[in-house]
mmCIF file of N, CA and C and ligand atoms in Angstrom:
data_model
loop_
_atom_site.group_PDB
_atom_site.id
_atom_site.type_symbol
_atom_site.label_atom_id
_atom_site.label_comp_id
_atom_site.label_asym_id
_atom_site.label_seq_id
_atom_site.Cartn_x
_atom_site.Cartn_y
_atom_site.Cartn_z
ATOM 1 N N MET V 281 228.019 58.271 -44.667
ATOM 2 C CA MET V 281 227.002 56.979 -44.363
ATOM 3 C C MET V 281 227.248 55.716 -44.903
ATOM 4 N N ASP V 282 228.442 54.744 -44.289
ATOM 5 C CA ASP V 282 228.593 53.537 -44.579
ATOM 6 C C ASP V 282 227.702 52.173 -44.074
ATOM 7 N N HIS V 283 227.334 52.297 -43.133
ATOM 8 C CA HIS V 283 226.300 51.567 -42.772
ATOM 9 C C HIS V 283 225.453 51.275 -42.148
ATOM 10 N N ILE V 284 223.845 50.978 -42.612
ATOM 11 C CA ILE V 284 222.607 50.851 -42.195
ATOM 12 C C ILE V 284 222.317 50.036 -41.024
ATOM 13 N N HIS V 285 221.343 50.280 -40.431
ATOM 14 C CA HIS V 285 220.807 49.472 -38.919
ATOM 15 C C HIS V 285 219.431 49.379 -39.512
ATOM 16 N N LEU V 286 218.478 48.240 -40.072
ATOM 17 C CA LEU V 286 216.952 48.638 -39.979
ATOM 18 C C LEU V 286 216.484 48.173 -39.781
ATOM 19 N N GLU V 287 215.932 48.117 -38.136
ATOM 20 C CA GLU V 287 214.981 47.719 -37.325
ATOM 21 C C GLU V 287 213.651 47.353 -38.335
ATOM 22 N N ASP V 288 213.278 46.207 -38.381
ATOM 23 C CA ASP V 288 212.192 45.709 -39.098
ATOM 24 C C ASP V 288 211.362 45.371 -38.577
ATOM 25 N N VAL V 289 211.807 44.292 -37.530
ATOM 26 C CA VAL V 289 210.614 43.842 -36.488
ATOM 27 C C VAL V 289 210.469 43.804 -34.987
ATOM 28 N N GLN V 290 209.572 43.732 -34.382
ATOM 29 C CA GLN V 290 209.498 43.701 -33.228
ATOM 30 C C GLN V 290 210.423 42.995 -32.167
ATOM 31 N N ILE V 291 210.294 41.571 -32.446
ATOM 32 C CA ILE V 291 210.758 40.224 -31.660
ATOM 33 C C ILE V 291 211.214 39.148 -32.632
ATOM 34 N N ASP V 292 212.869 38.553 -32.530
ATOM 35 C CA ASP V 292 212.959 37.682 -33.116
ATOM 36 C C ASP V 292 212.706 36.449 -32.990
ATOM 37 N N ILE V 293 211.256 36.275 -33.338
ATOM 38 C CA ILE V 293 210.434 34.625 -33.032
ATOM 39 C C ILE V 293 211.588 33.713 -32.649
ATOM 40 N N ARG V 294 212.776 33.268 -33.346
ATOM 41 C CA ARG V 294 213.539 32.263 -32.705
ATOM 42 C C ARG V 294 214.372 32.388 -31.718
ATOM 43 N N ALA V 295 214.492 33.777 -30.965
ATOM 44 C CA ALA V 295 215.061 33.752 -29.820
ATOM 45 C C ALA V 295 214.158 33.103 -28.732
ATOM 46 N N LEU V 296 212.605 33.135 -29.003
ATOM 47 C CA LEU V 296 211.716 32.491 -27.809
ATOM 48 C C LEU V 296 211.969 30.783 -28.157
ATOM 49 N N SER V 297 212.608 30.168 -28.917
ATOM 50 C CA SER V 297 212.693 28.733 -29.271
ATOM 51 C C SER V 297 214.073 28.109 -28.282
ATOM 52 N N GLU V 298 214.394 27.357 -28.286
ATOM 53 C CA GLU V 298 215.310 26.230 -27.926
ATOM 54 C C GLU V 298 216.468 26.880 -29.182
ATOM 55 N N GLY V 299 218.267 27.024 -28.779
ATOM 56 C CA GLY V 299 218.974 26.624 -29.607
ATOM 57 C C GLY V 299 219.067 28.582 -29.921
ATOM 58 N N LYS V 300 218.580 28.988 -29.186
ATOM 59 C CA LYS V 300 219.349 30.811 -29.845
ATOM 60 C C LYS V 300 220.271 30.910 -29.237
ATOM 61 N N LYS V 301 220.792 31.857 -30.471
ATOM 62 C CA LYS V 301 222.074 32.366 -30.009
ATOM 63 C C LYS V 301 222.265 33.348 -28.278
ATOM 64 N N LEU V 302 223.446 32.727 -27.422
ATOM 65 C CA LEU V 302 223.242 33.721 -25.979
ATOM 66 C C LEU V 302 223.643 35.071 -26.330
ATOM 67 N N TYR V 303 223.428 35.817 -25.841
ATOM 68 C CA TYR V 303 223.677 37.471 -25.804
ATOM 69 C C TYR V 303 224.780 37.247 -24.724
ATOM 70 N N ARG V 304 226.241 38.557 -24.481
ATOM 71 C CA ARG V 304 226.613 38.335 -24.130
ATOM 72 C C ARG V 304 226.898 38.636 -22.512
ATOM 73 N N TRP V 305 225.662 39.056 -22.033
ATOM 74 C CA TRP V 305 225.483 38.750 -20.978
ATOM 75 C C TRP V 305 225.113 37.316 -20.296
ATOM 76 N N HIS V 306 224.247 36.494 -20.755
ATOM 77 C CA HIS V 306 224.293 35.257 -20.894
ATOM 78 C C HIS V 306 225.461 34.239 -20.611
ATOM 79 N N TYR V 307 226.523 34.821 -21.283
ATOM 80 C CA TYR V 307 227.697 34.162 -21.111
ATOM 81 C C TYR V 307 228.416 34.299 -19.127
ATOM 82 N N GLN V 308 228.161 35.742 -18.987
ATOM 83 C CA GLN V 308 227.684 36.208 -18.231
ATOM 84 C C GLN V 308 227.289 35.705 -16.916
ATOM 85 N N LYS V 309 226.485 35.027 -17.115
ATOM 86 C CA LYS V 309 225.532 34.253 -15.953
ATOM 87 C C LYS V 309 224.466 35.664 -15.505
ATOM 88 N N SER V 310 224.615 36.446 -16.081
ATOM 89 C CA SER V 310 223.897 37.709 -15.417
ATOM 90 C C SER V 310 222.236 37.289 -15.346
ATOM 91 N N ASN V 311 221.904 38.225 -14.914
ATOM 92 C CA ASN V 311 220.270 38.031 -14.213
ATOM 93 C C ASN V 311 219.304 38.846 -15.243
ATOM 94 N N ARG V 312 219.696 39.383 -16.254
ATOM 95 C CA ARG V 312 219.170 40.125 -17.254
ATOM 96 C C ARG V 312 217.943 39.395 -17.724
ATOM 97 N N LEU V 313 217.113 39.935 -18.254
ATOM 98 C CA LEU V 313 216.262 38.623 -18.519
ATOM 99 C C LEU V 313 216.199 39.522 -20.388
ATOM 100 N N ASP V 314 216.019 38.661 -21.439
ATOM 101 C CA ASP V 314 216.254 38.530 -22.563
ATOM 102 C C ASP V 314 215.180 39.899 -23.108
ATOM 103 N N GLU V 315 215.430 40.780 -23.694
ATOM 104 C CA GLU V 315 214.413 41.874 -24.162
ATOM 105 C C GLU V 315 213.484 41.477 -25.011
ATOM 106 N N HIS V 316 213.988 40.474 -25.621
ATOM 107 C CA HIS V 316 212.955 39.695 -27.143
ATOM 108 C C HIS V 316 211.760 38.822 -26.514
ATOM 109 N N LEU V 317 212.155 38.541 -24.978
ATOM 110 C CA LEU V 317 211.386 37.527 -24.038
ATOM 111 C C LEU V 317 210.623 38.472 -23.407
ATOM 112 N N ARG V 318 210.881 39.563 -22.604
ATOM 113 C CA ARG V 318 209.888 40.474 -22.272
ATOM 114 C C ARG V 318 209.379 41.328 -22.904
ATOM 115 N N ILE V 319 209.673 41.323 -24.296
ATOM 116 C CA ILE V 319 208.548 42.421 -25.109
ATOM 117 C C ILE V 319 207.536 40.710 -25.374
ATOM 118 N N ALA V 320 207.819 39.329 -25.931
ATOM 119 C CA ALA V 320 207.010 38.767 -26.357
ATOM 120 C C ALA V 320 205.625 38.639 -25.392
ATOM 121 N N ALA V 321 206.672 39.030 -23.900
ATOM 122 C CA ALA V 321 205.273 38.209 -22.901
ATOM 123 C C ALA V 321 204.374 39.417 -22.707
ATOM 124 N N LEU V 322 204.978 40.899 -23.033
ATOM 125 C CA LEU V 322 204.058 41.865 -22.746
ATOM 126 C C LEU V 322 203.138 41.529 -24.405
ATOM 127 N N MET V 323 203.444 40.869 -25.113
ATOM 128 C CA MET V 323 202.721 40.879 -26.210
ATOM 129 C C MET V 323 201.517 39.979 -25.970
ATOM 130 N N ARG V 324 201.914 38.939 -25.798
ATOM 131 C CA ARG V 324 200.777 37.716 -25.565
ATOM 132 C C ARG V 324 199.882 38.494 -24.781
ATOM 133 N N ASP V 325 200.552 38.989 -23.647
ATOM 134 C CA ASP V 325 199.218 39.147 -22.703
ATOM 135 C C ASP V 325 198.915 40.903 -23.017
ATOM 136 N N GLN V 326 198.805 41.127 -23.983
ATOM 137 C CA GLN V 326 198.453 42.559 -24.574
ATOM 138 C C GLN V 326 198.217 43.932 -23.733
ATOM 139 N N TYR V 327 200.109 43.605 -23.367
ATOM 140 C CA TYR V 327 199.920 44.597 -22.335
ATOM 141 C C TYR V 327 199.012 45.267 -21.201
ATOM 142 N N THR V 328 198.928 43.965 -20.542
ATOM 143 C CA THR V 328 197.644 44.054 -19.382
ATOM 144 C C THR V 328 198.201 43.225 -18.560
ATOM 145 N N CYS V 329 197.899 43.981 -17.107
ATOM 146 C CA CYS V 329 198.199 43.077 -15.742
ATOM 147 C C CYS V 329 197.662 41.698 -15.544
ATOM 148 N N GLN V 330 198.166 40.956 -16.137
ATOM 149 C CA GLN V 330 196.938 39.325 -16.225
ATOM 150 C C GLN V 330 196.137 38.970 -14.883
ATOM 151 N N SER V 331 197.024 39.490 -13.633
ATOM 152 C CA SER V 331 196.101 39.504 -12.896
ATOM 153 C C SER V 331 194.669 40.693 -12.178
ATOM 154 N N CYS V 332 195.059 41.574 -12.634
ATOM 155 C CA CYS V 332 193.606 42.622 -11.905
ATOM 156 C C CYS V 332 193.668 43.146 -13.066
ATOM 157 N N GLY V 333 194.044 43.099 -15.090
ATOM 158 C CA GLY V 333 193.988 43.868 -15.740
ATOM 159 C C GLY V 333 194.001 45.219 -16.138
ATOM 160 N N LYS V 334 194.612 45.503 -15.138
ATOM 161 C CA LYS V 334 195.417 47.346 -15.498
ATOM 162 C C LYS V 334 195.913 47.411 -16.569
ATOM 163 N N ASN V 335 196.272 48.430 -17.252
ATOM 164 C CA ASN V 335 196.861 48.380 -18.303
ATOM 165 C C ASN V 335 197.539 49.831 -18.767
ATOM 166 N N ASP V 336 197.086 50.652 -17.675
ATOM 167 C CA ASP V 336 197.103 52.348 -18.055
ATOM 168 C C ASP V 336 198.391 52.387 -17.278
ATOM 169 N N CYS V 337 199.274 51.730 -17.167
ATOM 170 C CA CYS V 337 200.430 51.583 -14.919
ATOM 171 C C CYS V 337 201.797 50.821 -16.117
ATOM 172 N N ARG V 338 202.757 51.141 -14.899
ATOM 173 C CA ARG V 338 203.704 50.239 -14.908
ATOM 174 C C ARG V 338 203.745 49.251 -15.265
ATOM 175 N N LEU V 339 204.105 48.309 -16.016
ATOM 176 C CA LEU V 339 203.704 46.871 -16.246
ATOM 177 C C LEU V 339 205.344 45.813 -16.253
ATOM 178 N N GLU V 340 205.350 44.960 -15.509
ATOM 179 C CA GLU V 340 206.657 44.333 -15.507
ATOM 180 C C GLU V 340 206.030 42.890 -15.644
ATOM 181 N N VAL V 341 207.374 42.369 -16.352
ATOM 182 C CA VAL V 341 207.467 40.565 -16.313
ATOM 183 C C VAL V 341 208.060 39.988 -15.293
ATOM 184 N N HIS V 342 207.047 38.966 -14.670
ATOM 185 C CA HIS V 342 207.315 38.514 -13.735
ATOM 186 C C HIS V 342 207.567 36.581 -14.273
ATOM 187 N N HIS V 343 208.995 36.190 -13.339
ATOM 188 C CA HIS V 343 209.015 35.042 -13.695
ATOM 189 C C HIS V 343 208.195 34.486 -12.661
ATOM 190 N N ILE V 344 207.140 33.437 -12.875
ATOM 191 C CA ILE V 344 206.196 32.352 -12.149
ATOM 192 C C ILE V 344 206.842 31.497 -10.873
ATOM 193 N N THR V 345 207.413 30.787 -11.899
ATOM 194 C CA THR V 345 208.930 30.301 -10.963
ATOM 195 C C THR V 345 209.737 30.903 -11.080
ATOM 196 N N PRO V 346 210.131 31.261 -9.998
ATOM 197 C CA PRO V 346 211.543 32.185 -9.627
ATOM 198 C C PRO V 346 212.873 31.546 -10.333
ATOM 199 N N ARG V 347 213.971 32.220 -10.334
ATOM 200 C CA ARG V 347 214.706 31.399 -11.043
ATOM 201 C C ARG V 347 215.770 31.070 -9.451
ATOM 202 N N ARG V 348 215.781 31.146 -8.358
ATOM 203 C CA ARG V 348 216.424 30.718 -7.915
ATOM 204 C C ARG V 348 215.832 29.685 -7.062
ATOM 205 N N LEU V 349 214.636 29.143 -7.723
ATOM 206 C CA LEU V 349 214.104 28.173 -7.887
ATOM 207 C C LEU V 349 214.181 26.656 -8.976
ATOM 208 N N LYS V 350 214.934 27.152 -9.660
ATOM 209 C CA LYS V 350 215.281 26.977 -11.424
ATOM 210 C C LYS V 350 214.295 26.909 -12.182
ATOM 211 N N GLY V 351 213.893 28.478 -12.303
ATOM 212 C CA GLY V 351 212.374 28.713 -12.792
ATOM 213 C C GLY V 351 213.093 28.973 -14.203
ATOM 214 N N ALA V 352 212.495 28.803 -15.389
ATOM 215 C CA ALA V 352 213.162 28.760 -16.796
ATOM 216 C C ALA V 352 212.669 30.147 -17.252
ATOM 217 N N ASP V 353 213.950 30.535 -18.345
ATOM 218 C CA ASP V 353 213.881 32.021 -18.909
ATOM 219 C C ASP V 353 212.846 31.548 -19.891
ATOM 220 N N SER V 354 211.529 31.332 -19.695
ATOM 221 C CA SER V 354 211.071 30.949 -20.745
ATOM 222 C C SER V 354 209.456 31.608 -21.313
ATOM 223 N N ILE V 355 208.855 31.915 -22.182
ATOM 224 C CA ILE V 355 207.475 32.401 -22.141
ATOM 225 C C ILE V 355 206.795 32.007 -21.632
ATOM 226 N N LEU V 356 206.907 30.398 -21.306
ATOM 227 C CA LEU V 356 205.742 29.677 -20.614
ATOM 228 C C LEU V 356 206.097 29.903 -18.763
ATOM 229 N N ASN V 357 207.028 30.640 -18.522
ATOM 230 C CA ASN V 357 207.281 30.352 -17.135
ATOM 231 C C ASN V 357 206.850 32.291 -16.883
ATOM 232 N N LEU V 358 206.696 33.064 -17.700
ATOM 233 C CA LEU V 358 206.552 34.453 -17.690
ATOM 234 C C LEU V 358 205.730 34.753 -17.965
ATOM 235 N N ILE V 359 204.733 35.964 -17.135
ATOM 236 C CA ILE V 359 203.395 36.933 -16.888
ATOM 237 C C ILE V 359 203.900 38.334 -16.660
ATOM 238 N N THR V 360 202.771 39.457 -17.767
ATOM 239 C CA THR V 360 202.771 40.606 -17.111
ATOM 240 C C THR V 360 202.087 40.960 -16.115
ATOM 241 N N LEU V 361 202.628 41.824 -15.119
ATOM 242 C CA LEU V 361 201.750 41.868 -14.122
ATOM 243 C C LEU V 361 202.253 43.799 -13.942
ATOM 244 N N CYS V 362 201.136 44.319 -13.425
ATOM 245 C CA CYS V 362 201.224 45.634 -13.383
ATOM 246 C C CYS V 362 202.140 45.528 -11.517
ATOM 247 N N SER V 363 202.761 46.802 -11.286
ATOM 248 C CA SER V 363 203.801 47.084 -10.111
ATOM 249 C C SER V 363 202.719 46.473 -8.954
ATOM 250 N N SER V 364 201.530 46.717 -8.877
ATOM 251 C CA SER V 364 201.394 46.678 -8.282
ATOM 252 C C SER V 364 200.928 45.488 -7.255
ATOM 253 N N CYS V 365 200.295 44.834 -8.443
ATOM 254 C CA CYS V 365 200.393 43.374 -8.443
ATOM 255 C C CYS V 365 201.448 42.119 -7.454
ATOM 256 N N HIS V 366 202.418 43.077 -8.858
ATOM 257 C CA HIS V 366 204.004 42.175 -8.885
ATOM 258 C C HIS V 366 204.664 42.512 -7.127
ATOM 259 N N ASN V 367 204.379 43.795 -6.548
ATOM 260 C CA ASN V 367 204.586 44.118 -5.193
ATOM 261 C C ASN V 367 204.272 42.736 -4.253
ATOM 262 N N GLN V 368 203.116 42.739 -4.758
ATOM 263 C CA GLN V 368 202.260 41.831 -3.493
ATOM 264 C C GLN V 368 202.776 40.572 -3.173
ATOM 265 N N ILE V 369 203.737 39.819 -4.708
ATOM 266 C CA ILE V 369 203.651 38.330 -4.331
ATOM 267 C C ILE V 369 205.169 38.539 -3.419
ATOM 268 N N ASN V 370 206.135 39.428 -3.094
ATOM 269 C CA ASN V 370 206.569 39.368 -1.969
ATOM 270 C C ASN V 370 206.880 38.360 -1.591
ATOM 271 N N GLY V 371 208.330 37.452 -2.559
ATOM 272 C CA GLY V 371 209.178 36.376 -2.386
ATOM 273 C C GLY V 371 208.213 35.703 -1.949
ATOM 274 N N GLU V 372 206.753 34.908 -2.270
ATOM 275 C CA GLU V 372 206.013 34.055 -2.000
ATOM 276 C C GLU V 372 205.611 33.544 -3.467
ATOM 277 N N GLU V 373 206.330 33.416 -4.379
ATOM 278 C CA GLU V 373 205.915 33.668 -5.880
ATOM 279 C C GLU V 373 205.130 31.446 -5.845
ATOM 280 N N MET V 374 205.368 30.833 -5.059
ATOM 281 C CA MET V 374 204.804 29.741 -5.098
ATOM 282 C C MET V 374 203.783 30.011 -4.947
ATOM 283 N N ASN V 375 203.003 30.196 -3.961
ATOM 284 C CA ASN V 375 201.777 30.620 -3.837
ATOM 285 C C ASN V 375 200.706 31.005 -4.651
ATOM 286 N N HIS V 376 201.493 31.745 -5.553
ATOM 287 C CA HIS V 376 200.319 32.311 -7.181
ATOM 288 C C HIS V 376 200.853 31.534 -8.398
ATOM 289 N N ALA V 377 201.907 30.869 -7.855
ATOM 290 C CA ALA V 377 202.328 29.982 -9.300
ATOM 291 C C ALA V 377 200.969 29.438 -9.942
ATOM 292 N N GLU V 378 200.292 28.379 -9.543
ATOM 293 C CA GLU V 378 199.569 27.537 -9.701
ATOM 294 C C GLU V 378 198.186 28.795 -10.427
ATOM 295 N N ARG V 379 197.727 30.110 -10.287
ATOM 296 C CA ARG V 379 196.933 30.653 -10.671
ATOM 297 C C ARG V 379 197.566 31.290 -11.747
ATOM 298 N N PHE V 380 198.798 31.832 -11.993
ATOM 299 C CA PHE V 380 199.777 32.494 -12.724
ATOM 300 C C PHE V 380 199.848 31.683 -13.896
ATOM 301 N N TYR V 381 199.986 30.498 -13.572
ATOM 302 C CA TYR V 381 199.794 29.312 -14.676
ATOM 303 C C TYR V 381 198.930 28.997 -15.484
ATOM 304 N N ALA V 382 197.596 29.438 -14.290
ATOM 305 C CA ALA V 382 196.575 29.120 -15.596
ATOM 306 C C ALA V 382 195.738 29.825 -15.932
ATOM 307 N N LEU V 383 196.061 31.370 -15.806
ATOM 308 C CA LEU V 383 195.634 32.809 -16.510
ATOM 309 C C LEU V 383 197.010 32.454 -17.974
ATOM 310 N N ILE V 384 198.093 32.117 -17.739
ATOM 311 C CA ILE V 384 198.643 32.290 -19.215
ATOM 312 C C ILE V 384 198.272 30.958 -20.264
ATOM 313 N N ASP V 385 198.204 30.169 -19.454
ATOM 314 C CA ASP V 385 197.634 28.443 -19.773
ATOM 315 C C ASP V 385 196.746 28.959 -21.872
ATOM 316 N N GLY V 386 197.515 28.584 -22.742
ATOM 317 C CA GLY V 386 197.095 28.527 -24.185
ATOM 318 C C GLY V 386 197.159 29.831 -24.772
ATOM 319 N N LYS V 387 197.430 30.897 -24.208
ATOM 320 C CA LYS V 387 197.976 31.980 -24.837
ATOM 321 C C LYS V 387 198.411 32.298 -25.918
ATOM 322 N N LYS V 388 198.252 32.730 -26.855
ATOM 323 C CA LYS V 388 199.740 32.682 -28.518
ATOM 324 C C LYS V 388 199.821 34.329 -28.172
ATOM 325 N N ILE V 389 200.852 34.132 -28.510
ATOM 326 C CA ILE V 389 201.354 35.791 -29.018
ATOM 327 C C ILE V 389 200.829 36.012 -30.644
ATOM 328 N N ASP V 390 200.232 36.947 -30.912
ATOM 329 C CA ASP V 390 200.234 37.261 -32.287
ATOM 330 C C ASP V 390 200.739 37.934 -33.212
ATOM 331 N N TYR V 391 201.403 36.781 -34.018
ATOM 332 C CA TYR V 391 202.817 36.949 -34.669
ATOM 333 C C TYR V 391 202.507 38.070 -35.829
ATOM 334 N N LYS V 392 201.297 37.980 -36.199
ATOM 335 C CA LYS V 392 200.870 38.864 -37.237
ATOM 336 C C LYS V 392 201.378 40.306 -36.972
ATOM 337 N N ALA V 393 201.297 41.107 -35.345
ATOM 338 C CA ALA V 393 201.079 42.285 -34.689
ATOM 339 C C ALA V 393 202.750 42.372 -34.421
ATOM 340 N N ALA V 394 203.555 41.132 -34.308
ATOM 341 C CA ALA V 394 204.945 40.841 -34.116
ATOM 342 C C ALA V 394 206.007 41.182 -35.195
ATOM 343 N N MET V 395 205.028 41.172 -36.261
ATOM 344 C CA MET V 395 205.943 40.945 -37.286
ATOM 345 C C MET V 395 206.152 42.165 -37.922
ATOM 346 N N HIS V 396 205.222 43.318 -37.781
ATOM 347 C CA HIS V 396 204.445 44.358 -38.357
ATOM 348 C C HIS V 396 205.389 44.757 -39.683
ATOM 349 N N VAL V 397 204.310 43.597 -40.863
ATOM 350 C CA VAL V 397 204.871 43.678 -42.344
ATOM 351 C C VAL V 397 205.045 44.944 -42.412
ATOM 352 N N MET V 398 205.906 45.332 -43.281
ATOM 353 C CA MET V 398 206.014 46.805 -43.757
ATOM 354 C C MET V 398 205.972 46.512 -45.461
ATOM 355 N N GLN V 399 205.095 47.373 -45.567
ATOM 356 C CA GLN V 399 204.916 47.461 -47.247
ATOM 357 C C GLN V 399 206.012 47.711 -48.349
ATOM 358 N N GLY V 400 206.334 46.870 -48.723
ATOM 359 C CA GLY V 400 207.800 47.594 -49.963
ATOM 360 C C GLY V 400 209.230 47.177 -49.256
ATOM 361 N N LYS V 401 209.022 46.294 -48.148
ATOM 362 C CA LYS V 401 210.251 45.904 -47.224
ATOM 363 C C LYS V 401 211.246 45.397 -48.321
ATOM 364 N N LYS V 402 211.052 44.386 -49.272
ATOM 365 C CA LYS V 402 212.189 43.794 -49.788
ATOM 366 C C LYS V 402 212.706 45.567 -51.013
ATOM 367 N N HIS V 403 211.863 45.898 -51.372
ATOM 368 C CA HIS V 403 212.587 46.622 -52.009
ATOM 369 C C HIS V 403 213.175 47.979 -50.969
ATOM 370 N N LEU V 404 212.947 48.205 -50.189
ATOM 371 C CA LEU V 404 213.620 49.625 -49.258
ATOM 372 C C LEU V 404 214.711 49.066 -49.203
ATOM 373 N N ARG V 405 215.101 47.143 -48.819
ATOM 374 C CA ARG V 405 216.214 46.798 -48.575
ATOM 375 C C ARG V 405 217.013 46.698 -49.901
ATOM 376 N N THR V 406 216.553 46.230 -50.776
ATOM 377 C CA THR V 406 217.735 46.149 -52.174
ATOM 378 C C THR V 406 217.812 47.840 -52.224
ATOM 379 N N GLU V 407 216.890 48.809 -52.111
ATOM 380 C CA GLU V 407 218.226 50.210 -52.674
ATOM 381 C C GLU V 407 218.743 50.533 -51.438
ATOM 382 N N LEU V 408 218.348 50.017 -49.742
ATOM 383 C CA LEU V 408 219.654 50.502 -49.008
ATOM 384 C C LEU V 408 220.717 49.860 -49.392
ATOM 385 N N LYS V 409 220.739 48.825 -49.580
ATOM 386 C CA LYS V 409 222.100 47.813 -50.121
ATOM 387 C C LYS V 409 223.286 48.603 -50.995
ATOM 388 N N LYS V 410 222.654 49.355 -52.020
ATOM 389 C CA LYS V 410 222.992 50.032 -52.757
ATOM 390 C C LYS V 410 224.332 50.942 -52.334
ATOM 391 N N VAL V 411 223.627 51.612 -51.146
ATOM 392 C CA VAL V 411 224.391 53.033 -50.793
ATOM 393 C C VAL V 411 225.148 52.672 -49.232
ATOM 394 N N ALA V 412 225.038 51.500 -48.480
ATOM 395 C CA ALA V 412 225.556 51.199 -47.473
ATOM 396 C C ALA V 412 225.485 50.042 -47.260
ATOM 397 N N LEU V 413 226.244 48.997 -46.609
ATOM 398 C CA LEU V 413 226.395 47.734 -45.701
ATOM 399 C C LEU V 413 225.070 47.850 -44.659
ATOM 400 N N LEU V 414 224.014 46.899 -45.328
ATOM 401 C CA LEU V 414 222.765 47.157 -44.597
ATOM 402 C C LEU V 414 222.657 46.122 -43.394
ATOM 403 N N THR V 415 222.351 46.038 -42.064
ATOM 404 C CA THR V 415 221.993 44.779 -41.050
ATOM 405 C C THR V 415 220.733 45.041 -40.731
ATOM 406 N N LEU V 416 220.119 44.027 -41.063
ATOM 407 C CA LEU V 416 218.698 43.858 -40.001
ATOM 408 C C LEU V 416 218.866 43.610 -38.641
ATOM 409 N N THR V 417 217.942 44.489 -38.136
ATOM 410 C CA THR V 417 217.828 43.898 -36.591
ATOM 411 C C THR V 417 216.652 44.179 -36.035
ATOM 412 N N THR V 418 216.236 44.473 -34.484
ATOM 413 C CA THR V 418 214.853 43.771 -34.181
ATOM 414 C C THR V 418 214.688 44.813 -33.288
ATOM 415 N N GLY V 419 213.646 44.841 -32.503
ATOM 416 C CA GLY V 419 213.296 45.917 -31.788
ATOM 417 C C GLY V 419 213.714 45.544 -30.128
ATOM 418 N N GLY V 420 214.022 44.154 -29.799
ATOM 419 C CA GLY V 420 214.521 43.204 -28.402
ATOM 420 C C GLY V 420 215.994 43.443 -28.998
ATOM 421 N N ASP V 421 216.313 43.672 -29.786
ATOM 422 C CA ASP V 421 217.814 43.834 -30.195
ATOM 423 C C ASP V 421 218.072 45.114 -29.552
ATOM 424 N N THR V 422 217.946 46.387 -30.473
ATOM 425 C CA THR V 422 217.682 47.285 -29.880
ATOM 426 C C THR V 422 217.876 47.689 -28.378
ATOM 427 N N ALA V 423 216.496 47.419 -27.846
ATOM 428 C CA ALA V 423 216.645 46.995 -26.045
ATOM 429 C C ALA V 423 217.297 46.900 -25.481
ATOM 430 N N ASN V 424 218.170 45.395 -25.952
ATOM 431 C CA ASN V 424 218.866 44.523 -25.619
ATOM 432 C C ASN V 424 220.370 45.554 -25.249
ATOM 433 N N ARG V 425 220.731 46.375 -26.571
ATOM 434 C CA ARG V 425 221.534 47.341 -26.646
ATOM 435 C C ARG V 425 221.746 47.948 -26.071
ATOM 436 N N ARG V 426 220.430 48.839 -25.839
ATOM 437 C CA ARG V 426 220.492 49.808 -25.007
ATOM 438 C C ARG V 426 220.541 49.518 -23.426
ATOM 439 N N ILE V 427 219.939 48.593 -23.189
ATOM 440 C CA ILE V 427 220.861 48.366 -21.285
ATOM 441 C C ILE V 427 222.114 47.862 -21.063
ATOM 442 N N ASP V 428 222.614 47.515 -22.421
ATOM 443 C CA ASP V 428 224.338 47.150 -22.564
ATOM 444 C C ASP V 428 225.025 48.604 -22.608
HETATM 445 ZN ZN1 LIG X 585 197.578 43.894 -11.592
#
């Protein structure tokens, strides 16, 4: 073993702000949503459909203003919906937009939960660095790589 990847936080908070580094598929103008943003939207919405309140079902992250209408890849333009509520939108995103923006208005991510502060993390990093090259990573990046 010469290389260790330590996943120590769920999302990279920096990925939510302007000026984040681009991932490969961003250069390719792919339609993919960055996993940091997707997970951040789910966390902010507490893994619950913001339209009907269901949480024991498949959840999807929806662009309130769709990309084809120049809606941004931003946490402020994303909302968690169950598959059923998502399907009901059926191409009429802007008829739902005002209500969806109101539903997420002022909601904040629980950063404490996002950071998953591990006790003894610094000590663990120091010890791991003694035996191998150590790379720190995040849950969001692991998910991005899995999709790659
Ligand atoms: Zn729903």
